[in-house]
Amino acid sequence: MSSKFSSTLLLLLSILMSIQLLASAGNFYRDVDITWGEGRGKIQEGGRGLALSLDKLSGSGFQSKNEFLFGRFDMQLKLVPANSAGTVTTFFLSSQGEGHDEIDFKFLGNVSGQPYTIHTNVYTQGKGNKEQQFHLWFDPTAAFHTYTIVWNPHRIVFLVDNSPIRVFNNHESIGIPFPKSQAMKVYCSLWNADEWATQGGRVKTDWALAPFTAYYRNINIDGCAVSSGTSSCKSIGSTNNAKPWQTHELDGKGRNRLRWVQSKHMVYNYCADSMRFPQGFSEECKRSRF
């Protein structure tokens, strides 16, 4: 598959995904609370959009009103444009406490003309070290793009414009912990992390360019809400009347797209960092990535 054809196909998928989300999107007034930032987070467009800003005093953030144990979580983002060095924009799931679970999308800013880095990670019982990073095949600051986390008992799939970029499978059978027992909320934020975010911390935030703003739109959550320890889903394991995310796995086209993204756009893989893990890689690195 040629690079030009692949890019065209991914653009068409992005357009179709945007149309689908527009028809089914949630509402920020109904679905989230702005939890910090002292007015730097603002809901817009009657609840369809939300803007987060960052200046030298503070960033800002919001979280979902409900917590979930499994689901599909879609968010459209337009990231901080131009010189975004030092900034981190986030969309992630997390439980609370020292032994928390977490599924991360973090977007690490860069100097003008240099690409954003998408940082993904999975924490189980407070332990992460499962990082994979990517450079995007488009400008994420020019328009909205859709970022998705699919989380079911079998796997976690990270998607960009409905194209898979990473799969983290449940390998509990070989002793690898998998997040499946702690309900999580959706969290989003914009904050300064210039001690590490851009080129290892070598490039700092230029506060003369503040405020920095990232835009969120069309939040869409289709998941098992948990209230007082009770899930809204009767059974996740059953295939009877299951929603697509409950049994989501990659078909042949999805595997081909994943190979293309990882061969062309992956810039870091914990499963290949022998300097960081001289004692050997985690067992799941030896298994199929699909």
PDB file of C-alpha atoms in Angstrom:
ATOM      1  CA  MET A   1       0.000   0.000   0.000  1.00  0.00           C
ATOM      2  CA  SER A   2       1.522   3.324  -1.069  1.00  0.00           C
ATOM      3  CA  SER A   3       2.067   6.093   1.446  1.00  0.00           C
ATOM      4  CA  LYS A   4      -0.090   8.496  -0.611  1.00  0.00           C
ATOM      5  CA  PHE A   5      -2.970   6.025  -0.826  1.00  0.00           C
ATOM      6  CA  SER A   6      -2.715   5.263   2.896  1.00  0.00           C
ATOM      7  CA  SER A   7      -2.836   8.963   3.785  1.00  0.00           C
ATOM      8  CA  THR A   8      -5.890   9.496   1.541  1.00  0.00           C
ATOM      9  CA  LEU A   9      -7.665   6.526   3.098  1.00  0.00           C
ATOM     10  CA  LEU A  10      -6.947   7.792   6.606  1.00  0.00           C
ATOM     11  CA  LEU A  11      -8.307  11.252   5.684  1.00  0.00           C
ATOM     12  CA  LEU A  12     -11.550   9.715   4.399  1.00  0.00           C
ATOM     13  CA  LEU A  13     -11.868   7.680   7.599  1.00  0.00           C
ATOM     14  CA  SER A  14     -11.372  10.877   9.605  1.00  0.00           C
ATOM     15  CA  ILE A  15     -14.222  12.604   7.741  1.00  0.00           C
ATOM     16  CA  LEU A  16     -16.561   9.630   8.197  1.00  0.00           C
ATOM     17  CA  MET A  17     -15.681   9.388  11.877  1.00  0.00           C
ATOM     18  CA  SER A  18     -16.392  13.091  12.374  1.00  0.00           C
ATOM     19  CA  ILE A  19     -19.832  12.709  10.773  1.00  0.00           C
ATOM     20  CA  GLN A  20     -20.610   9.697  12.965  1.00  0.00           C
ATOM     21  CA  LEU A  21     -19.523  11.457  16.158  1.00  0.00           C
ATOM     22  CA  LEU A  22     -21.508  14.580  15.293  1.00  0.00           C
ATOM     23  CA  ALA A  23     -24.649  12.450  15.128  1.00  0.00           C
ATOM     24  CA  SER A  24     -24.004  10.676  18.451  1.00  0.00           C
ATOM     25  CA  ALA A  25     -21.927  13.126  20.489  1.00  0.00           C
ATOM     26  CA  GLY A  26     -22.515  13.842  24.136  1.00  0.00           C
ATOM     27  CA  ASN A  27     -22.698  17.216  25.815  1.00  0.00           C
ATOM     28  CA  PHE A  28     -19.976  18.731  27.985  1.00  0.00           C
ATOM     29  CA  TYR A  29     -22.508  20.443  30.251  1.00  0.00           C
ATOM     30  CA  ARG A  30     -24.120  17.080  30.948  1.00  0.00           C
ATOM     31  CA  ASP A  31     -21.106  14.759  30.897  1.00  0.00           C
ATOM     32  CA  VAL A  32     -18.174  16.555  32.589  1.00  0.00           C
ATOM     33  CA  ASP A  33     -17.125  18.886  35.368  1.00  0.00           C
ATOM     34  CA  ILE A  34     -14.366  21.471  34.936  1.00  0.00           C
ATOM     35  CA  THR A  35     -12.310  20.688  38.010  1.00  0.00           C
ATOM     36  CA  TRP A  36      -9.392  23.103  37.979  1.00  0.00           C
ATOM     37  CA  GLY A  37      -7.992  26.161  36.243  1.00  0.00           C
ATOM     38  CA  GLU A  38      -9.965  29.050  37.817  1.00  0.00           C
ATOM     39  CA  GLY A  39     -11.910  29.957  34.690  1.00  0.00           C
ATOM     40  CA  ARG A  40      -9.325  28.768  32.162  1.00  0.00           C
ATOM     41  CA  GLY A  41     -11.630  25.974  31.077  1.00  0.00           C
ATOM     42  CA  LYS A  42     -14.740  27.066  29.199  1.00  0.00           C
ATOM     43  CA  ILE A  43     -17.613  25.069  27.708  1.00  0.00           C
ATOM     44  CA  GLN A  44     -18.578  26.377  24.281  1.00  0.00           C
ATOM     45  CA  GLU A  45     -21.054  25.879  21.435  1.00  0.00           C
ATOM     46  CA  GLY A  46     -23.943  25.035  23.717  1.00  0.00           C
ATOM     47  CA  GLY A  47     -22.079  22.105  25.241  1.00  0.00           C
ATOM     48  CA  ARG A  48     -20.621  20.679  22.055  1.00  0.00           C
ATOM     49  CA  GLY A  49     -17.125  22.076  22.653  1.00  0.00           C
ATOM     50  CA  LEU A  50     -14.754  22.886  25.490  1.00  0.00           C
ATOM     51  CA  ALA A  51     -11.581  24.987  25.506  1.00  0.00           C
ATOM     52  CA  LEU A  52      -8.720  24.580  27.972  1.00  0.00           C
ATOM     53  CA  SER A  53      -6.064  27.257  28.367  1.00  0.00           C
ATOM     54  CA  LEU A  54      -2.653  27.479  29.999  1.00  0.00           C
ATOM     55  CA  ASP A  55      -0.710  30.494  31.178  1.00  0.00           C
ATOM     56  CA  LYS A  56       2.243  30.925  33.515  1.00  0.00           C
ATOM     57  CA  LEU A  57       0.019  30.763  36.598  1.00  0.00           C
ATOM     58  CA  SER A  58      -1.989  27.658  35.808  1.00  0.00           C
ATOM     59  CA  GLY A  59      -3.307  25.169  33.318  1.00  0.00           C
ATOM     60  CA  SER A  60      -6.810  23.695  33.387  1.00  0.00           C
ATOM     61  CA  GLY A  61      -8.697  20.437  33.233  1.00  0.00           C
ATOM     62  CA  PHE A  62     -11.973  18.560  33.416  1.00  0.00           C
ATOM     63  CA  GLN A  63     -13.230  15.081  34.231  1.00  0.00           C
ATOM     64  CA  SER A  64     -16.283  12.990  33.474  1.00  0.00           C
ATOM     65  CA  LYS A  65     -19.129  13.014  35.954  1.00  0.00           C
ATOM     66  CA  ASN A  66     -19.418   9.227  35.770  1.00  0.00           C
ATOM     67  CA  GLU A  67     -16.841   6.495  36.105  1.00  0.00           C
ATOM     68  CA  PHE A  68     -16.754   3.445  33.870  1.00  0.00           C
ATOM     69  CA  LEU A  69     -15.554  -0.128  33.846  1.00  0.00           C
ATOM     70  CA  PHE A  70     -14.941  -0.777  30.123  1.00  0.00           C
ATOM     71  CA  GLY A  71     -16.254   1.116  27.118  1.00  0.00           C
ATOM     72  CA  ARG A  72     -15.459   3.122  24.031  1.00  0.00           C
ATOM     73  CA  PHE A  73     -14.329   6.697  24.633  1.00  0.00           C
ATOM     74  CA  ASP A  74     -14.121   9.155  21.711  1.00  0.00           C
ATOM     75  CA  MET A  75     -12.868  12.721  21.865  1.00  0.00           C
ATOM     76  CA  GLN A  76     -12.125  15.222  19.114  1.00  0.00           C
ATOM     77  CA  LEU A  77      -9.173  17.525  19.784  1.00  0.00           C
ATOM     78  CA  LYS A  78      -7.473  20.446  18.092  1.00  0.00           C
ATOM     79  CA  LEU A  79      -4.118  20.925  19.762  1.00  0.00           C
ATOM     80  CA  VAL A  80      -2.152  24.049  20.688  1.00  0.00           C
ATOM     81  CA  PRO A  81      -0.773  25.523  17.430  1.00  0.00           C
ATOM     82  CA  ALA A  82       2.634  26.911  16.446  1.00  0.00           C
ATOM     83  CA  ASN A  83       5.254  26.853  19.229  1.00  0.00           C
ATOM     84  CA  SER A  84       3.670  24.527  21.779  1.00  0.00           C
ATOM     85  CA  ALA A  85       6.972  23.437  23.362  1.00  0.00           C
ATOM     86  CA  GLY A  86       6.668  22.483  27.014  1.00  0.00           C
ATOM     87  CA  THR A  87       2.892  21.997  26.924  1.00  0.00           C
ATOM     88  CA  VAL A  88       1.081  18.713  27.488  1.00  0.00           C
ATOM     89  CA  THR A  89      -2.507  18.161  26.360  1.00  0.00           C
ATOM     90  CA  THR A  90      -4.184  15.026  27.697  1.00  0.00           C
ATOM     91  CA  PHE A  91      -7.102  12.661  27.205  1.00  0.00           C
ATOM     92  CA  PHE A  92      -6.970   9.629  29.461  1.00  0.00           C
ATOM     93  CA  LEU A  93      -8.832   7.259  31.751  1.00  0.00           C
ATOM     94  CA  SER A  94      -7.816   6.814  35.372  1.00  0.00           C
ATOM     95  CA  SER A  95      -8.971   5.403  38.679  1.00  0.00           C
ATOM     96  CA  GLN A  96      -7.857   6.895  41.964  1.00  0.00           C
ATOM     97  CA  GLY A  97      -5.371   5.942  44.653  1.00  0.00           C
ATOM     98  CA  GLU A  98      -1.799   4.729  44.866  1.00  0.00           C
ATOM     99  CA  GLY A  99      -2.525   1.465  43.057  1.00  0.00           C
ATOM    100  CA  HIS A 100      -4.519   3.148  40.305  1.00  0.00           C
ATOM    101  CA  ASP A 101      -5.163   1.983  36.752  1.00  0.00           C
ATOM    102  CA  GLU A 102      -4.705   4.384  33.831  1.00  0.00           C
ATOM    103  CA  ILE A 103      -4.936   4.423  30.020  1.00  0.00           C
ATOM    104  CA  ASP A 104      -3.176   7.422  28.480  1.00  0.00           C
ATOM    105  CA  PHE A 105      -3.200   9.657  25.477  1.00  0.00           C
ATOM    106  CA  LYS A 106      -0.762  12.531  26.107  1.00  0.00           C
ATOM    107  CA  PHE A 107       0.143  15.044  23.393  1.00  0.00           C
ATOM    108  CA  LEU A 108       3.596  16.532  23.876  1.00  0.00           C
ATOM    109  CA  GLY A 109       4.071  19.942  22.285  1.00  0.00           C
ATOM    110  CA  ASN A 110       7.041  21.008  20.204  1.00  0.00           C
ATOM    111  CA  VAL A 111       8.661  24.036  18.608  1.00  0.00           C
ATOM    112  CA  SER A 112       7.108  25.439  15.439  1.00  0.00           C
ATOM    113  CA  GLY A 113       7.578  23.174  12.457  1.00  0.00           C
ATOM    114  CA  GLN A 114       8.343  20.088  14.545  1.00  0.00           C
ATOM    115  CA  PRO A 115       5.761  17.339  15.105  1.00  0.00           C
ATOM    116  CA  TYR A 116       3.725  16.659  18.192  1.00  0.00           C
ATOM    117  CA  THR A 117       4.511  13.406  19.961  1.00  0.00           C
ATOM    118  CA  ILE A 118       1.578  11.192  20.956  1.00  0.00           C
ATOM    119  CA  HIS A 119       2.556   9.443  24.174  1.00  0.00           C
ATOM    120  CA  THR A 120       0.537   6.329  25.103  1.00  0.00           C
ATOM    121  CA  ASN A 121       0.834   4.278  28.268  1.00  0.00           C
ATOM    122  CA  VAL A 122      -1.063   1.697  30.314  1.00  0.00           C
ATOM    123  CA  TYR A 123      -0.894   1.519  34.114  1.00  0.00           C
ATOM    124  CA  THR A 124      -2.160  -1.400  36.166  1.00  0.00           C
ATOM    125  CA  GLN A 125      -2.183  -1.236  39.968  1.00  0.00           C
ATOM    126  CA  GLY A 126       0.023   1.840  39.867  1.00  0.00           C
ATOM    127  CA  LYS A 127       2.668   0.391  37.552  1.00  0.00           C
ATOM    128  CA  GLY A 128       3.218   1.690  34.012  1.00  0.00           C
ATOM    129  CA  ASN A 129       6.415   1.560  31.937  1.00  0.00           C
ATOM    130  CA  LYS A 130       4.403   0.499  28.866  1.00  0.00           C
ATOM    131  CA  GLU A 131       5.102   3.581  26.738  1.00  0.00           C
ATOM    132  CA  GLN A 132       4.736   3.792  22.980  1.00  0.00           C
ATOM    133  CA  GLN A 133       5.096   7.118  21.165  1.00  0.00           C
ATOM    134  CA  PHE A 134       4.133   8.270  17.689  1.00  0.00           C
ATOM    135  CA  HIS A 135       4.415  11.226  15.343  1.00  0.00           C
ATOM    136  CA  LEU A 136       1.197  11.975  13.503  1.00  0.00           C
ATOM    137  CA  TRP A 137       0.779  11.876   9.722  1.00  0.00           C
ATOM    138  CA  PHE A 138      -1.191  15.151   9.773  1.00  0.00           C
ATOM    139  CA  ASP A 139      -1.129  18.541  11.495  1.00  0.00           C
ATOM    140  CA  PRO A 140      -3.188  18.046  14.701  1.00  0.00           C
ATOM    141  CA  THR A 141      -3.450  21.815  15.217  1.00  0.00           C
ATOM    142  CA  ALA A 142      -5.111  22.675  11.898  1.00  0.00           C
ATOM    143  CA  ALA A 143      -8.414  20.866  12.459  1.00  0.00           C
ATOM    144  CA  PHE A 144     -10.188  18.541  14.851  1.00  0.00           C
ATOM    145  CA  HIS A 145      -9.223  14.874  14.828  1.00  0.00           C
ATOM    146  CA  THR A 146     -10.764  11.983  16.731  1.00  0.00           C
ATOM    147  CA  TYR A 147      -8.848  10.079  19.393  1.00  0.00           C
ATOM    148  CA  THR A 148     -10.371   6.897  20.779  1.00  0.00           C
ATOM    149  CA  ILE A 149      -9.762   4.437  23.596  1.00  0.00           C
ATOM    150  CA  VAL A 150     -11.532   1.078  23.327  1.00  0.00           C
ATOM    151  CA  TRP A 151     -11.280  -0.850  26.584  1.00  0.00           C
ATOM    152  CA  ASN A 152     -12.762  -4.286  27.143  1.00  0.00           C
ATOM    153  CA  PRO A 153     -11.668  -7.307  29.218  1.00  0.00           C
ATOM    154  CA  HIS A 154      -9.611  -8.671  26.315  1.00  0.00           C
ATOM    155  CA  ARG A 155      -7.651  -5.672  25.071  1.00  0.00           C
ATOM    156  CA  ILE A 156      -7.141  -1.931  24.931  1.00  0.00           C
ATOM    157  CA  VAL A 157      -7.044  -0.316  21.485  1.00  0.00           C
ATOM    158  CA  PHE A 158      -5.812   3.229  20.828  1.00  0.00           C
ATOM    159  CA  LEU A 159      -7.196   4.762  17.634  1.00  0.00           C
ATOM    160  CA  VAL A 160      -6.645   8.019  15.754  1.00  0.00           C
ATOM    161  CA  ASP A 161      -9.403   8.903  13.294  1.00  0.00           C
ATOM    162  CA  ASN A 162     -10.593   5.309  13.695  1.00  0.00           C
ATOM    163  CA  SER A 163      -7.222   3.901  12.642  1.00  0.00           C
ATOM    164  CA  PRO A 164      -5.524   1.726  15.268  1.00  0.00           C
ATOM    165  CA  ILE A 165      -2.100   2.876  16.410  1.00  0.00           C
ATOM    166  CA  ARG A 166      -1.652   0.514  19.358  1.00  0.00           C
ATOM    167  CA  VAL A 167      -3.149  -2.629  20.866  1.00  0.00           C
ATOM    168  CA  PHE A 168      -2.450  -3.718  24.453  1.00  0.00           C
ATOM    169  CA  ASN A 169      -3.776  -7.244  24.931  1.00  0.00           C
ATOM    170  CA  ASN A 170      -4.781  -8.958  28.150  1.00  0.00           C
ATOM    171  CA  HIS A 171      -1.872 -11.283  28.971  1.00  0.00           C
ATOM    172  CA  GLU A 172      -2.859 -12.159  32.515  1.00  0.00           C
ATOM    173  CA  SER A 173      -2.364 -15.813  31.561  1.00  0.00           C
ATOM    174  CA  ILE A 174       1.413 -15.188  31.518  1.00  0.00           C
ATOM    175  CA  GLY A 175       1.440 -12.999  34.620  1.00  0.00           C
ATOM    176  CA  ILE A 176       1.063  -9.535  33.050  1.00  0.00           C
ATOM    177  CA  PRO A 177      -1.433  -7.366  34.996  1.00  0.00           C
ATOM    178  CA  PHE A 178      -4.320  -5.902  32.997  1.00  0.00           C
ATOM    179  CA  PRO A 179      -6.670  -3.100  34.118  1.00  0.00           C
ATOM    180  CA  LYS A 180     -10.082  -4.710  34.515  1.00  0.00           C
ATOM    181  CA  SER A 181     -11.225  -4.306  38.113  1.00  0.00           C
ATOM    182  CA  GLN A 182     -11.086  -0.555  38.842  1.00  0.00           C
ATOM    183  CA  ALA A 183     -13.647   1.835  37.395  1.00  0.00           C
ATOM    184  CA  MET A 184     -12.124   4.919  35.758  1.00  0.00           C
ATOM    185  CA  LYS A 185     -13.185   8.429  34.885  1.00  0.00           C
ATOM    186  CA  VAL A 186     -12.260  10.354  31.746  1.00  0.00           C
ATOM    187  CA  TYR A 187      -9.745  13.131  32.407  1.00  0.00           C
ATOM    188  CA  CYS A 188      -8.532  15.884  30.091  1.00  0.00           C
ATOM    189  CA  SER A 189      -6.088  18.678  30.814  1.00  0.00           C
ATOM    190  CA  LEU A 190      -3.621  21.214  29.477  1.00  0.00           C
ATOM    191  CA  TRP A 191      -0.561  21.896  31.623  1.00  0.00           C
ATOM    192  CA  ASN A 192       3.093  22.832  31.583  1.00  0.00           C
ATOM    193  CA  ALA A 193       5.733  20.095  31.757  1.00  0.00           C
ATOM    194  CA  ASP A 194       8.746  21.746  30.178  1.00  0.00           C
ATOM    195  CA  GLU A 195      11.087  19.855  32.510  1.00  0.00           C
ATOM    196  CA  TRP A 196      10.544  16.748  30.323  1.00  0.00           C
ATOM    197  CA  ALA A 197       7.849  17.148  27.642  1.00  0.00           C
ATOM    198  CA  THR A 198       9.753  18.582  24.675  1.00  0.00           C
ATOM    199  CA  GLN A 199      12.992  17.000  23.496  1.00  0.00           C
ATOM    200  CA  GLY A 200      13.648  15.609  26.947  1.00  0.00           C
ATOM    201  CA  GLY A 201      13.240  18.995  28.604  1.00  0.00           C
ATOM    202  CA  ARG A 202      15.874  20.751  26.499  1.00  0.00           C
ATOM    203  CA  VAL A 203      13.273  23.151  25.059  1.00  0.00           C
ATOM    204  CA  LYS A 204      11.292  25.231  27.537  1.00  0.00           C
ATOM    205  CA  THR A 205       7.884  26.884  27.348  1.00  0.00           C
ATOM    206  CA  ASP A 206       7.933  30.351  25.793  1.00  0.00           C
ATOM    207  CA  TRP A 207       5.576  32.215  28.111  1.00  0.00           C
ATOM    208  CA  ALA A 208       5.589  35.249  25.818  1.00  0.00           C
ATOM    209  CA  LEU A 209       3.223  33.183  23.620  1.00  0.00           C
ATOM    210  CA  ALA A 210       0.724  32.453  26.425  1.00  0.00           C
ATOM    211  CA  PRO A 211      -2.109  31.812  26.826  1.00  0.00           C
ATOM    212  CA  PHE A 212      -1.986  28.459  25.046  1.00  0.00           C
ATOM    213  CA  THR A 213      -5.333  26.893  24.130  1.00  0.00           C
ATOM    214  CA  ALA A 214      -6.440  23.384  23.181  1.00  0.00           C
ATOM    215  CA  TYR A 215      -9.953  22.624  21.976  1.00  0.00           C
ATOM    216  CA  TYR A 216     -12.098  19.569  22.706  1.00  0.00           C
ATOM    217  CA  ARG A 217     -15.292  18.698  20.847  1.00  0.00           C
ATOM    218  CA  ASN A 218     -17.905  15.958  20.509  1.00  0.00           C
ATOM    219  CA  ILE A 219     -17.196  13.871  23.578  1.00  0.00           C
ATOM    220  CA  ASN A 220     -18.788  10.464  23.094  1.00  0.00           C
ATOM    221  CA  ILE A 221     -18.789   7.753  25.770  1.00  0.00           C
ATOM    222  CA  ASP A 222     -20.393   4.374  25.213  1.00  0.00           C
ATOM    223  CA  GLY A 223     -19.469   2.385  28.281  1.00  0.00           C
ATOM    224  CA  CYS A 224     -20.458   0.625  31.468  1.00  0.00           C
ATOM    225  CA  ALA A 225     -21.119   3.347  34.018  1.00  0.00           C
ATOM    226  CA  VAL A 226     -20.464   2.318  37.609  1.00  0.00           C
ATOM    227  CA  SER A 227     -22.447   3.747  40.513  1.00  0.00           C
ATOM    228  CA  SER A 228     -22.148   2.546  44.107  1.00  0.00           C
ATOM    229  CA  GLY A 229     -20.191  -0.442  42.871  1.00  0.00           C
ATOM    230  CA  THR A 230     -22.863  -1.524  40.371  1.00  0.00           C
ATOM    231  CA  SER A 231     -22.237  -1.565  36.611  1.00  0.00           C
ATOM    232  CA  SER A 232     -24.856  -0.487  34.086  1.00  0.00           C
ATOM    233  CA  CYS A 233     -23.811  -3.456  31.919  1.00  0.00           C
ATOM    234  CA  LYS A 234     -25.316  -6.849  32.758  1.00  0.00           C
ATOM    235  CA  SER A 235     -22.563  -8.915  31.170  1.00  0.00           C
ATOM    236  CA  ILE A 236     -19.406  -8.002  29.297  1.00  0.00           C
ATOM    237  CA  GLY A 237     -18.253 -11.532  28.554  1.00  0.00           C
ATOM    238  CA  SER A 238     -21.385 -12.538  26.646  1.00  0.00           C
ATOM    239  CA  THR A 239     -21.573 -12.001  22.881  1.00  0.00           C
ATOM    240  CA  ASN A 240     -25.380 -11.886  22.942  1.00  0.00           C
ATOM    241  CA  ASN A 241     -26.463  -8.360  21.999  1.00  0.00           C
ATOM    242  CA  ALA A 242     -22.925  -7.148  22.660  1.00  0.00           C
ATOM    243  CA  LYS A 243     -21.951  -3.689  21.475  1.00  0.00           C
ATOM    244  CA  PRO A 244     -19.027  -3.605  19.007  1.00  0.00           C
ATOM    245  CA  TRP A 245     -16.547  -2.280  21.589  1.00  0.00           C
ATOM    246  CA  GLN A 246     -17.256  -5.198  23.938  1.00  0.00           C
ATOM    247  CA  THR A 247     -15.689  -7.690  21.523  1.00  0.00           C
ATOM    248  CA  HIS A 248     -13.522  -5.256  19.554  1.00  0.00           C
ATOM    249  CA  GLU A 249     -10.509  -6.793  17.838  1.00  0.00           C
ATOM    250  CA  LEU A 250      -8.660  -5.911  14.649  1.00  0.00           C
ATOM    251  CA  ASP A 251      -9.682  -7.431  11.345  1.00  0.00           C
ATOM    252  CA  GLY A 252      -7.283  -7.775   8.407  1.00  0.00           C
ATOM    253  CA  LYS A 253      -7.676  -4.146   7.354  1.00  0.00           C
ATOM    254  CA  GLY A 254      -7.152  -2.983  10.921  1.00  0.00           C
ATOM    255  CA  ARG A 255      -3.991  -5.055  11.268  1.00  0.00           C
ATOM    256  CA  ASN A 256      -2.660  -3.616   8.010  1.00  0.00           C
ATOM    257  CA  ARG A 257      -3.322  -0.063   9.203  1.00  0.00           C
ATOM    258  CA  LEU A 258      -1.653  -0.809  12.519  1.00  0.00           C
ATOM    259  CA  ARG A 259       1.430  -2.150  10.744  1.00  0.00           C
ATOM    260  CA  TRP A 260       1.545   0.961   8.545  1.00  0.00           C
ATOM    261  CA  VAL A 261       1.249   3.368  11.497  1.00  0.00           C
ATOM    262  CA  GLN A 262       3.801   1.517  13.607  1.00  0.00           C
ATOM    263  CA  SER A 263       6.317   1.109  10.778  1.00  0.00           C
ATOM    264  CA  LYS A 264       6.061   4.716   9.567  1.00  0.00           C
ATOM    265  CA  HIS A 265       5.150   6.770  12.624  1.00  0.00           C
ATOM    266  CA  MET A 266       6.221   5.031  15.829  1.00  0.00           C
ATOM    267  CA  VAL A 267       9.162   6.850  17.437  1.00  0.00           C
ATOM    268  CA  TYR A 268       9.462   4.959  20.732  1.00  0.00           C
ATOM    269  CA  ASN A 269       8.567   1.454  21.876  1.00  0.00           C
ATOM    270  CA  TYR A 270       9.291   0.179  25.381  1.00  0.00           C
ATOM    271  CA  CYS A 271       9.542  -3.302  23.881  1.00  0.00           C
ATOM    272  CA  ALA A 272      12.639  -2.237  21.928  1.00  0.00           C
ATOM    273  CA  ASP A 273      14.488  -0.133  24.521  1.00  0.00           C
ATOM    274  CA  SER A 274      17.261  -2.461  25.661  1.00  0.00           C
ATOM    275  CA  MET A 275      19.180   0.357  27.373  1.00  0.00           C
ATOM    276  CA  ARG A 276      16.215   1.063  29.627  1.00  0.00           C
ATOM    277  CA  PHE A 277      15.440  -2.604  30.229  1.00  0.00           C
ATOM    278  CA  PRO A 278      18.847  -4.366  30.186  1.00  0.00           C
ATOM    279  CA  GLN A 279      17.404  -7.234  32.226  1.00  0.00           C
ATOM    280  CA  GLY A 280      15.108  -8.110  29.314  1.00  0.00           C
ATOM    281  CA  PHE A 281      11.751  -7.047  27.969  1.00  0.00           C
ATOM    282  CA  SER A 282       8.398  -7.699  29.578  1.00  0.00           C
ATOM    283  CA  GLU A 283       6.808 -11.004  28.555  1.00  0.00           C
ATOM    284  CA  GLU A 284       4.004  -9.396  26.525  1.00  0.00           C
ATOM    285  CA  CYS A 285       6.635  -7.929  24.172  1.00  0.00           C
ATOM    286  CA  LYS A 286       7.282 -11.455  22.897  1.00  0.00           C
ATOM    287  CA  ARG A 287       3.618 -11.987  21.994  1.00  0.00           C
ATOM    288  CA  SER A 288       1.670 -10.817  18.974  1.00  0.00           C
ATOM    289  CA  ARG A 289       0.950  -7.082  19.049  1.00  0.00           C
ATOM    290  CA  PHE A 290      -2.458  -7.719  17.462  1.00  0.00           C
TER     291      PHE A 290
END
